[in-house]
mmCIF file of C-alpha atoms in Angstrom:
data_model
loop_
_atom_site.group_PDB
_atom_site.id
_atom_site.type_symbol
_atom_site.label_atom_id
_atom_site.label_comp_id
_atom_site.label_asym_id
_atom_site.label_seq_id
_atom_site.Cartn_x
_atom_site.Cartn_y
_atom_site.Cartn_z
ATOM 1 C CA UNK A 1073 -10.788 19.140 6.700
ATOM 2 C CA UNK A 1074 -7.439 17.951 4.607
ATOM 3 C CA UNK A 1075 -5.633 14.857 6.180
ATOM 4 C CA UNK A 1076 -2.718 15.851 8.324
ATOM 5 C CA UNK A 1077 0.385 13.785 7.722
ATOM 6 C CA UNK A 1078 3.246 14.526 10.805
ATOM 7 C CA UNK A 1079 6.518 12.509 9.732
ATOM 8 C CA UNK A 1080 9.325 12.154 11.730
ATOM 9 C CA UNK A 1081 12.228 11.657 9.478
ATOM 10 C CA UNK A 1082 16.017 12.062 9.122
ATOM 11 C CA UNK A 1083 15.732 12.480 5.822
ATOM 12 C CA UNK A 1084 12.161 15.319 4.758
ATOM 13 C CA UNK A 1085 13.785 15.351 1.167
ATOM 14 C CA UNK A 1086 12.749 11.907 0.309
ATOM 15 C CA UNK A 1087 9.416 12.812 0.968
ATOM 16 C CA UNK A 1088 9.439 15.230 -2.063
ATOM 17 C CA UNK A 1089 8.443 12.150 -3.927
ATOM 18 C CA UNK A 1090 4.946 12.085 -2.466
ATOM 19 C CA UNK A 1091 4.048 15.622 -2.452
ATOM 20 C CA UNK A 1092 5.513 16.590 -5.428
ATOM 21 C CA UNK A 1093 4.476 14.382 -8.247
ATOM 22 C CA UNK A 1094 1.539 12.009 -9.273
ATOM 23 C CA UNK A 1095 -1.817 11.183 -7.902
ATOM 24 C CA UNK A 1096 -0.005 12.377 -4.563
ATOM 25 C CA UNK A 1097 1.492 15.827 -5.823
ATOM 26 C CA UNK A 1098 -2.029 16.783 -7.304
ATOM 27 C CA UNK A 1099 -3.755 15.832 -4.326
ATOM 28 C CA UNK A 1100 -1.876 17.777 -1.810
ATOM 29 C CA UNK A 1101 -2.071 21.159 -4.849
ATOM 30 C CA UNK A 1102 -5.760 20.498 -4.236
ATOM 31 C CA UNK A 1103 -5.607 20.716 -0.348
ATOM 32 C CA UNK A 1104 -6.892 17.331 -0.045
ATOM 33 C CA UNK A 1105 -3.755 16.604 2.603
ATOM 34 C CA UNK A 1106 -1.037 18.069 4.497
ATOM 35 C CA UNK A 1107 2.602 16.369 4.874
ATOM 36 C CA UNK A 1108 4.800 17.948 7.157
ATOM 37 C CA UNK A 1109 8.181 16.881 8.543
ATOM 38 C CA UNK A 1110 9.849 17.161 11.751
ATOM 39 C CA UNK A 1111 13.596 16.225 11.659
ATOM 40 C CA UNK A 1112 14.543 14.906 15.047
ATOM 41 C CA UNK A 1113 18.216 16.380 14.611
ATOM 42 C CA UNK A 1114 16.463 19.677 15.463
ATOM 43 C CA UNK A 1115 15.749 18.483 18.958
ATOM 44 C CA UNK A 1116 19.135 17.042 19.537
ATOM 45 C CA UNK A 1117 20.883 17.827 22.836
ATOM 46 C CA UNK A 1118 23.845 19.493 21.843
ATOM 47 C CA UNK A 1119 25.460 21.061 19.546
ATOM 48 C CA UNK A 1120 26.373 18.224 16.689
ATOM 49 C CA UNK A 1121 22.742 17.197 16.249
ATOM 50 C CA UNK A 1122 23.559 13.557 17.718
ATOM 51 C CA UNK A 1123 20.367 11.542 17.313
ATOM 52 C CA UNK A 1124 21.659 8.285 17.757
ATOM 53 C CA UNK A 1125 24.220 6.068 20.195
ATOM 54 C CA UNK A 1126 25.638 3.021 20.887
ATOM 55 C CA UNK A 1127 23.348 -0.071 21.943
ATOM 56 C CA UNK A 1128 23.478 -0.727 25.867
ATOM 57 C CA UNK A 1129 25.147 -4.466 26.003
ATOM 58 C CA UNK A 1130 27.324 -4.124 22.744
ATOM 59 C CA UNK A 1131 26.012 -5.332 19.231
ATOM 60 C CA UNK A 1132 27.139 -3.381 16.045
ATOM 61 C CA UNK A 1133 25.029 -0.145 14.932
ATOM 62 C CA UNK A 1134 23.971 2.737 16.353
ATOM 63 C CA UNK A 1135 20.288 3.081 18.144
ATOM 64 C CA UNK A 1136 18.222 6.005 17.390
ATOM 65 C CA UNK A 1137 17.847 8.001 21.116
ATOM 66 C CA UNK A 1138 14.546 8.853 22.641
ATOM 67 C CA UNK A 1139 14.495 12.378 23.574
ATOM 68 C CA UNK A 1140 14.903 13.986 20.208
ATOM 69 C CA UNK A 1141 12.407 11.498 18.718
ATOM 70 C CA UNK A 1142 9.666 12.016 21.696
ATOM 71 C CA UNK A 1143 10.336 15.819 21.365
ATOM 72 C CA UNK A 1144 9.552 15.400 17.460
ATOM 73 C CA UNK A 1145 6.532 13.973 18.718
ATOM 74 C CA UNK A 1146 5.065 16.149 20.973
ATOM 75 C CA UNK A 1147 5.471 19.258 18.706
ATOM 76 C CA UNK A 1148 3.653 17.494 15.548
ATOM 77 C CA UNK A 1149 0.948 16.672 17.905
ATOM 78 C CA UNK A 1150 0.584 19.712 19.316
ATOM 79 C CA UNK A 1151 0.634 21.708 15.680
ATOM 80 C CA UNK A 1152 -2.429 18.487 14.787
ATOM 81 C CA UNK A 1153 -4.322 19.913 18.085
ATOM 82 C CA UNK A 1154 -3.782 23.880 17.100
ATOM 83 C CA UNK A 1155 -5.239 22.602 13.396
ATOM 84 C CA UNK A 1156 -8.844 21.145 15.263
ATOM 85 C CA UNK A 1157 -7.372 17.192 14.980
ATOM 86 C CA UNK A 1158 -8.275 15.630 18.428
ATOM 87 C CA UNK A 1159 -8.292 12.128 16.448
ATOM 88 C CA UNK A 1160 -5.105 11.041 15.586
ATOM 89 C CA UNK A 1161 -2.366 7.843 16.004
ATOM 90 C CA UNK A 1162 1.692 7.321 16.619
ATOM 91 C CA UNK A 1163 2.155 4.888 14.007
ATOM 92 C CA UNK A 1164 6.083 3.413 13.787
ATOM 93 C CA UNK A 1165 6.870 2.112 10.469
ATOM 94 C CA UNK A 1166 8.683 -1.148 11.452
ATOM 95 C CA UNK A 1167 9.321 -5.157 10.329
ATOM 96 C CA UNK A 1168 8.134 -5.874 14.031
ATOM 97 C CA UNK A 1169 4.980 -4.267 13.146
ATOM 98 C CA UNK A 1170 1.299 -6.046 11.907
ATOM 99 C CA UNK A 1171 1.282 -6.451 7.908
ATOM 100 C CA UNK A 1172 0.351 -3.296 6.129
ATOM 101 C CA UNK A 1173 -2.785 -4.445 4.782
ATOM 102 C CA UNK A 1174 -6.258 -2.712 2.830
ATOM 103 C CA UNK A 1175 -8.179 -2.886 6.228
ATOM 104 C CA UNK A 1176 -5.978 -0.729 8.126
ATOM 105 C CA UNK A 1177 -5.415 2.051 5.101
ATOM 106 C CA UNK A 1178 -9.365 1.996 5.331
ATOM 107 C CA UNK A 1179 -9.172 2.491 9.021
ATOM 108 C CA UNK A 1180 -6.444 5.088 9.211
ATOM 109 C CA UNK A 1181 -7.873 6.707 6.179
ATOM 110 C CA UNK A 1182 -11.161 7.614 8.453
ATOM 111 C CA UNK A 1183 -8.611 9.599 10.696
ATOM 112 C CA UNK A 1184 -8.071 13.384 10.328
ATOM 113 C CA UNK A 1185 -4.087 12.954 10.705
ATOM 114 C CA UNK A 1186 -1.443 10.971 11.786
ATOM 115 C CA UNK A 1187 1.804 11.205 13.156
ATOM 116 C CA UNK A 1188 4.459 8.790 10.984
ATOM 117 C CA UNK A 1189 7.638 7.797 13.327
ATOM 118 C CA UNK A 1190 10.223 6.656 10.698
ATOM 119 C CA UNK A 1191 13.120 4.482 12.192
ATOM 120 C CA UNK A 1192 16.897 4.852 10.862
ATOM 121 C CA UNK A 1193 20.326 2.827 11.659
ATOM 122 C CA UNK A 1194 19.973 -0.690 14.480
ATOM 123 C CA UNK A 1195 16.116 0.610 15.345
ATOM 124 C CA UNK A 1196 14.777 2.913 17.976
ATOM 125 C CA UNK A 1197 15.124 3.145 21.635
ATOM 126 C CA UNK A 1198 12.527 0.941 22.989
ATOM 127 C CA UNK A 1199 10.894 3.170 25.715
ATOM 128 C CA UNK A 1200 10.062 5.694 23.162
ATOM 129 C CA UNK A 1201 8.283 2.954 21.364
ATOM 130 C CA UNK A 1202 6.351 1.737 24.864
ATOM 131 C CA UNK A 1203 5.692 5.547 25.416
ATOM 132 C CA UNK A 1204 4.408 7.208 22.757
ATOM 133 C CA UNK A 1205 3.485 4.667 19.704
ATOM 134 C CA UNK A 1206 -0.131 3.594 18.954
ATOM 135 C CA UNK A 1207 0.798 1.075 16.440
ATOM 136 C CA UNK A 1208 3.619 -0.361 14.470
ATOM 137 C CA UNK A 1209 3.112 -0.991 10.810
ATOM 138 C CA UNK A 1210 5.528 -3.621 8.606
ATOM 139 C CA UNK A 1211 5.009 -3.094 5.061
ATOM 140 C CA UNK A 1212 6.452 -6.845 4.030
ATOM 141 C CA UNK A 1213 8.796 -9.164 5.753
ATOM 142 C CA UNK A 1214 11.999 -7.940 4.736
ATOM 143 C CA UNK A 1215 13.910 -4.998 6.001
ATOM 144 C CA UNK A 1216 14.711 -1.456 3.930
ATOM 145 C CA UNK A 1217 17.405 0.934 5.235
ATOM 146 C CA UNK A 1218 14.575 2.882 6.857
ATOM 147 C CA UNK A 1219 10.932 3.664 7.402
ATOM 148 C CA UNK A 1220 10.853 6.368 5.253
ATOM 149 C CA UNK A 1221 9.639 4.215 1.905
ATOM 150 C CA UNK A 1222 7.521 2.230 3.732
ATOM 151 C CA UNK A 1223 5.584 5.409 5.221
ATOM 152 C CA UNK A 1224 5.534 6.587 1.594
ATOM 153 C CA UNK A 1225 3.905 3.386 0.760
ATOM 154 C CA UNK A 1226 1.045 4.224 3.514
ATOM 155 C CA UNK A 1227 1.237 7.876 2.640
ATOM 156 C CA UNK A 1228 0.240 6.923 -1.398
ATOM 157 C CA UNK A 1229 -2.382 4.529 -0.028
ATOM 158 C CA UNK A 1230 -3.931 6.450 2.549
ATOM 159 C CA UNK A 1231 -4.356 9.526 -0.197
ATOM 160 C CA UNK A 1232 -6.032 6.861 -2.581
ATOM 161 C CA UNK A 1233 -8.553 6.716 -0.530
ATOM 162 C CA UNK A 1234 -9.365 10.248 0.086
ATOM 163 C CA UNK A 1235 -12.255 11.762 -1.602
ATOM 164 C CA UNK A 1236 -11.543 13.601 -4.747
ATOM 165 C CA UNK A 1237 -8.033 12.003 -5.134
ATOM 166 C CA UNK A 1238 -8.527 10.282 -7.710
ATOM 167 C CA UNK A 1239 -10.224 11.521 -11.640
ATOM 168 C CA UNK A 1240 -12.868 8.257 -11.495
ATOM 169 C CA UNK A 1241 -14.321 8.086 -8.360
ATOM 170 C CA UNK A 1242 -14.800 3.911 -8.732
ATOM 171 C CA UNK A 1243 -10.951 3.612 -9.328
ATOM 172 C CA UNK A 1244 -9.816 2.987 -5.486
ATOM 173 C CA UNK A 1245 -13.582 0.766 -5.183
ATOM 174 C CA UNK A 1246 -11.960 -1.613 -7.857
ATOM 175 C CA UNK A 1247 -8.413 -1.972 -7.019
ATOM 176 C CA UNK A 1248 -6.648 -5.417 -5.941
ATOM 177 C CA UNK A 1249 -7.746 -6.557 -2.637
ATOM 178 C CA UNK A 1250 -10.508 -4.563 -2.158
ATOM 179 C CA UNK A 1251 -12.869 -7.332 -2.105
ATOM 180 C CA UNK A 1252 -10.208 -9.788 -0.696
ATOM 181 C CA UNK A 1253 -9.658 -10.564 -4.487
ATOM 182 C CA UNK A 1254 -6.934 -9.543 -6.802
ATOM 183 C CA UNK A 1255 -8.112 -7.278 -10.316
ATOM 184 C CA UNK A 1256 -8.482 -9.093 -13.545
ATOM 185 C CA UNK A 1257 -6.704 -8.179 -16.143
ATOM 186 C CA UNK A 1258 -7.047 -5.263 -18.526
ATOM 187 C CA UNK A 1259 -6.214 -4.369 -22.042
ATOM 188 C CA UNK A 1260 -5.919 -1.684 -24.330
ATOM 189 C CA UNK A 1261 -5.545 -0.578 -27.984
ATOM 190 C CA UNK A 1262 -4.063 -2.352 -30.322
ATOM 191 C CA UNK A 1263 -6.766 -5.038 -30.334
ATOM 192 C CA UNK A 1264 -3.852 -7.455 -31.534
ATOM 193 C CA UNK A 1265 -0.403 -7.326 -29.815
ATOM 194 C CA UNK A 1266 2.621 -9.780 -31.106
ATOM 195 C CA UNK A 1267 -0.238 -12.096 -31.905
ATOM 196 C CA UNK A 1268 -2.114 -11.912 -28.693
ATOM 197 C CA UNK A 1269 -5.603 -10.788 -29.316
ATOM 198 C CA UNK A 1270 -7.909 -8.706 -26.473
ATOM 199 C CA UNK A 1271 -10.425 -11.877 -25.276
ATOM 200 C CA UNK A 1272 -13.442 -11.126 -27.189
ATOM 201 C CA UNK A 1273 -15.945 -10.892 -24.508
ATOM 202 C CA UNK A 1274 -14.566 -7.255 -23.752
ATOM 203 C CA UNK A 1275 -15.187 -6.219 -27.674
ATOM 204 C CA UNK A 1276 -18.829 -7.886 -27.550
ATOM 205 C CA UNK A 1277 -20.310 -4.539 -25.595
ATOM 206 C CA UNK A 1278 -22.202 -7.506 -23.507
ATOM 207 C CA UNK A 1279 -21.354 -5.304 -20.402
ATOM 208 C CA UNK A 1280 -23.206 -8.193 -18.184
ATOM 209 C CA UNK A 1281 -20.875 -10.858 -19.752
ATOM 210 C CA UNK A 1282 -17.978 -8.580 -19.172
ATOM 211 C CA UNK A 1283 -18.722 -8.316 -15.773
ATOM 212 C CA UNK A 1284 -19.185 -12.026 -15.060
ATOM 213 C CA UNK A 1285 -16.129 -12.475 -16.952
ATOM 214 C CA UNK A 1286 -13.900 -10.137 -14.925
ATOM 215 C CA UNK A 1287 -15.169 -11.475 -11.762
ATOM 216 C CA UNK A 1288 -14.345 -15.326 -12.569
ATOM 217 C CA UNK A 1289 -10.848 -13.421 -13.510
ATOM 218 C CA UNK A 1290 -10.346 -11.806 -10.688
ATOM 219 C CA UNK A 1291 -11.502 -15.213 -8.457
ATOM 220 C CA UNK A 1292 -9.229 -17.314 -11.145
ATOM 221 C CA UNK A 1293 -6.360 -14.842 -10.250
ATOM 222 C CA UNK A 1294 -6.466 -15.180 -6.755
ATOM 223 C CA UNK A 1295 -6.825 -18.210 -6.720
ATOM 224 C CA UNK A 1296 -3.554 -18.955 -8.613
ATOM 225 C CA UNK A 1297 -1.700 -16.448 -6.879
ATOM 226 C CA UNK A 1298 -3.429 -15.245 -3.673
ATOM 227 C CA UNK A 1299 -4.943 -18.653 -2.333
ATOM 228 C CA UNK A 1300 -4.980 -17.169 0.882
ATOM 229 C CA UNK A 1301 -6.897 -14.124 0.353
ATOM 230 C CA UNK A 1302 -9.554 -16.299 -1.521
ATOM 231 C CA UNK A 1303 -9.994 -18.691 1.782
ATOM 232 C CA UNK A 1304 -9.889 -14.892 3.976
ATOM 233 C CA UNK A 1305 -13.413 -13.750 1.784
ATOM 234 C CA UNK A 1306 -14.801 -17.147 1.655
ATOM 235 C CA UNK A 1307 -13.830 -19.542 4.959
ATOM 236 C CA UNK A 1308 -16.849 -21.483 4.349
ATOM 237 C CA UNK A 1309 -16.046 -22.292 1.064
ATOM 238 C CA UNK A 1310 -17.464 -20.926 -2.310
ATOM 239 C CA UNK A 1311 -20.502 -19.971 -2.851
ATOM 240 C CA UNK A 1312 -22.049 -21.634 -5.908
ATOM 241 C CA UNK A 1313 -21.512 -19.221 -8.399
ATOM 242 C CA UNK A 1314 -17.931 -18.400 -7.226
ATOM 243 C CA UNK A 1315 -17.629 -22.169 -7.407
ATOM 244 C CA UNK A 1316 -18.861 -22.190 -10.879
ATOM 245 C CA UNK A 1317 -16.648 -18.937 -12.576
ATOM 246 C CA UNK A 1318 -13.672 -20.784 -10.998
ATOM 247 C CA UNK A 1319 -13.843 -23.984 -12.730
ATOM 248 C CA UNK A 1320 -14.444 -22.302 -15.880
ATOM 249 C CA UNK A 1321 -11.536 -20.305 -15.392
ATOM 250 C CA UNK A 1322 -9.280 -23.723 -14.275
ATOM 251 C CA UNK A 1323 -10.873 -25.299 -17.851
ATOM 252 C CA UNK A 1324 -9.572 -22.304 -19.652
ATOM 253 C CA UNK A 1325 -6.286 -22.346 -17.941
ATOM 254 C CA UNK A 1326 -5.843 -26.211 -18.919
ATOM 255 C CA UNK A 1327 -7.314 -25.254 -22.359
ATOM 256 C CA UNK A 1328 -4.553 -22.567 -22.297
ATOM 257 C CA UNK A 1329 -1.638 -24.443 -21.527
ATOM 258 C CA UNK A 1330 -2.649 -27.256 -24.058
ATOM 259 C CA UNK A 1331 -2.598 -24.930 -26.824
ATOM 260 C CA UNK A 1332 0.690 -23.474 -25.905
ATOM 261 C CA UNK A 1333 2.276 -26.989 -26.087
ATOM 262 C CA UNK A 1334 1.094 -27.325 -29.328
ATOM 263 C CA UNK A 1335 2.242 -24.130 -30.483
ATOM 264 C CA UNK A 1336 5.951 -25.020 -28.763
ATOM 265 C CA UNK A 1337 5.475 -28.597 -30.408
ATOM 266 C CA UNK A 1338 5.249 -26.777 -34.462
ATOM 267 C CA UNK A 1339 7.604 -23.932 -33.277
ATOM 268 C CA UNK A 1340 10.241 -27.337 -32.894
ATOM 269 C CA UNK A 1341 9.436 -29.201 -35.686
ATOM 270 C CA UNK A 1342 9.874 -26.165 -38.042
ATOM 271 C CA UNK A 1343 13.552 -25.835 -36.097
#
């Protein structure tokens, strides 16, 4: 059964950009997921399509209204029913909401459809939000002009994980934060480029000392950048072997930095 995204949207046209190109665009030609959209202007009231109004107890903006949006609603569910999806969740894309994180595109991805509430203008009448959303989902703490790009964000990693999405099926097994670790770093032809050679443990063929050295990468990596996601996969501290692949990569940062001070040093004196 193809995943079933319902999106409730001002603006369907920006959601061209998902079904229409990339990973995305082939996946939905292949029927691995539907995206509809359901513009709430088309359940307005009267005859100017007015979606939005002024806040109750002043404040500048306008505030989205609930009956168009909980209209919106009820018909994507219903259409999610008629298709044989009994399993499926309100989700508002919002800063209030819980971080966006790998865990929950896992857990939504085991869904057969979901319905995608996309805010606009000061935010969204709260009893709509106590009535019919499951969940609210922030995709960082900062705030975008609307929920559409952050649905799109959920949309692309949802689809990632859908079978047959992507050419290699290992591709979405090895991304960043899979594992609670970030990827180490790849390379490609030319084996030289602007005098940085590939390290040459991934031209040895060695495919077990490839794969020790990408994993002391990606621990290395996080470590330097992600601290916290290395103290989320081990809070009792590393193992030993962990342990170990991490001070060899702090030794080969030091080593690193060392010979770039040298190299600044000669680039000086030749000034």
């Amino acid at each position: 059964m193809p995943f079933e995204f319902d999106v409730v949207t001002l603006l369907p046209k920006m959601f061209d950009a998902v079904t229409q190109h990339g990973i995305t665009g082939r996946a939905r030609e292949n029927n691995l997921y539907y995206l509809r959209t359901w513009n709430p202007r088309d359940y307005a009231a009267n005859r100017y399509r007015t979606v939005d109004d002024a806040p109750y107890g002043g404040g500048p903006g306008m505030v989205m209204m609930a009956e168009p949006l909980d209209r919106a609603i009820t018909d994507a569910k219903i259409q999610q029913t008629r298709n044989g999806i009994n399993r499926t969740r309100v989700i508002y894309l919002s800063p209030q909401g819980g971080r966006l994180n790998h865990e929950k595109v896992l857990r939504i991805s085991k869904l057969h459809g979901v319905v995608l509430l996309c805010g606009r203008y000061e935010g969204i009448d709260e009893r709509l939000i106590e009535n019919r959303v499951d969940e609210e989902i922030s995709i960082g703490d900062y705030v975008i002009s609307g929920g559409e790009l952050a649905a799109m964000a959920l949309i692309d990693a949802v689809i990632r994980q859908l079978p047959g999405a992507l050419g290699d099926t290992q591709s979405a097994s090895q991304d960043s934060h899979v594992n609670h670790l970030l990827e180490y770093p790849h390379y490609t032809r030319p084996d030289i480029y602007k005098g940085k050679p590939v390290p040459e443990v991934l031209l040895s063929g060695n495919h077990e000392k490839i794969e020790r050295w990408r994993l002391q990468q990606s621990i290395g990596r996080t470590w330097l950048k992600r601290p916290d996601l290395l103290a989320e996969k081990y809070p009792e501290g590393l193992p030993d072997k962990e342990k170990e692949l991490l001070e060899e990569f702090k030794q080969s940062q030091c080593l690193a930095i060392t010979d770039q001070a040298k190299t600044d040093t000669i680039k000086e004196q030749e000034q």
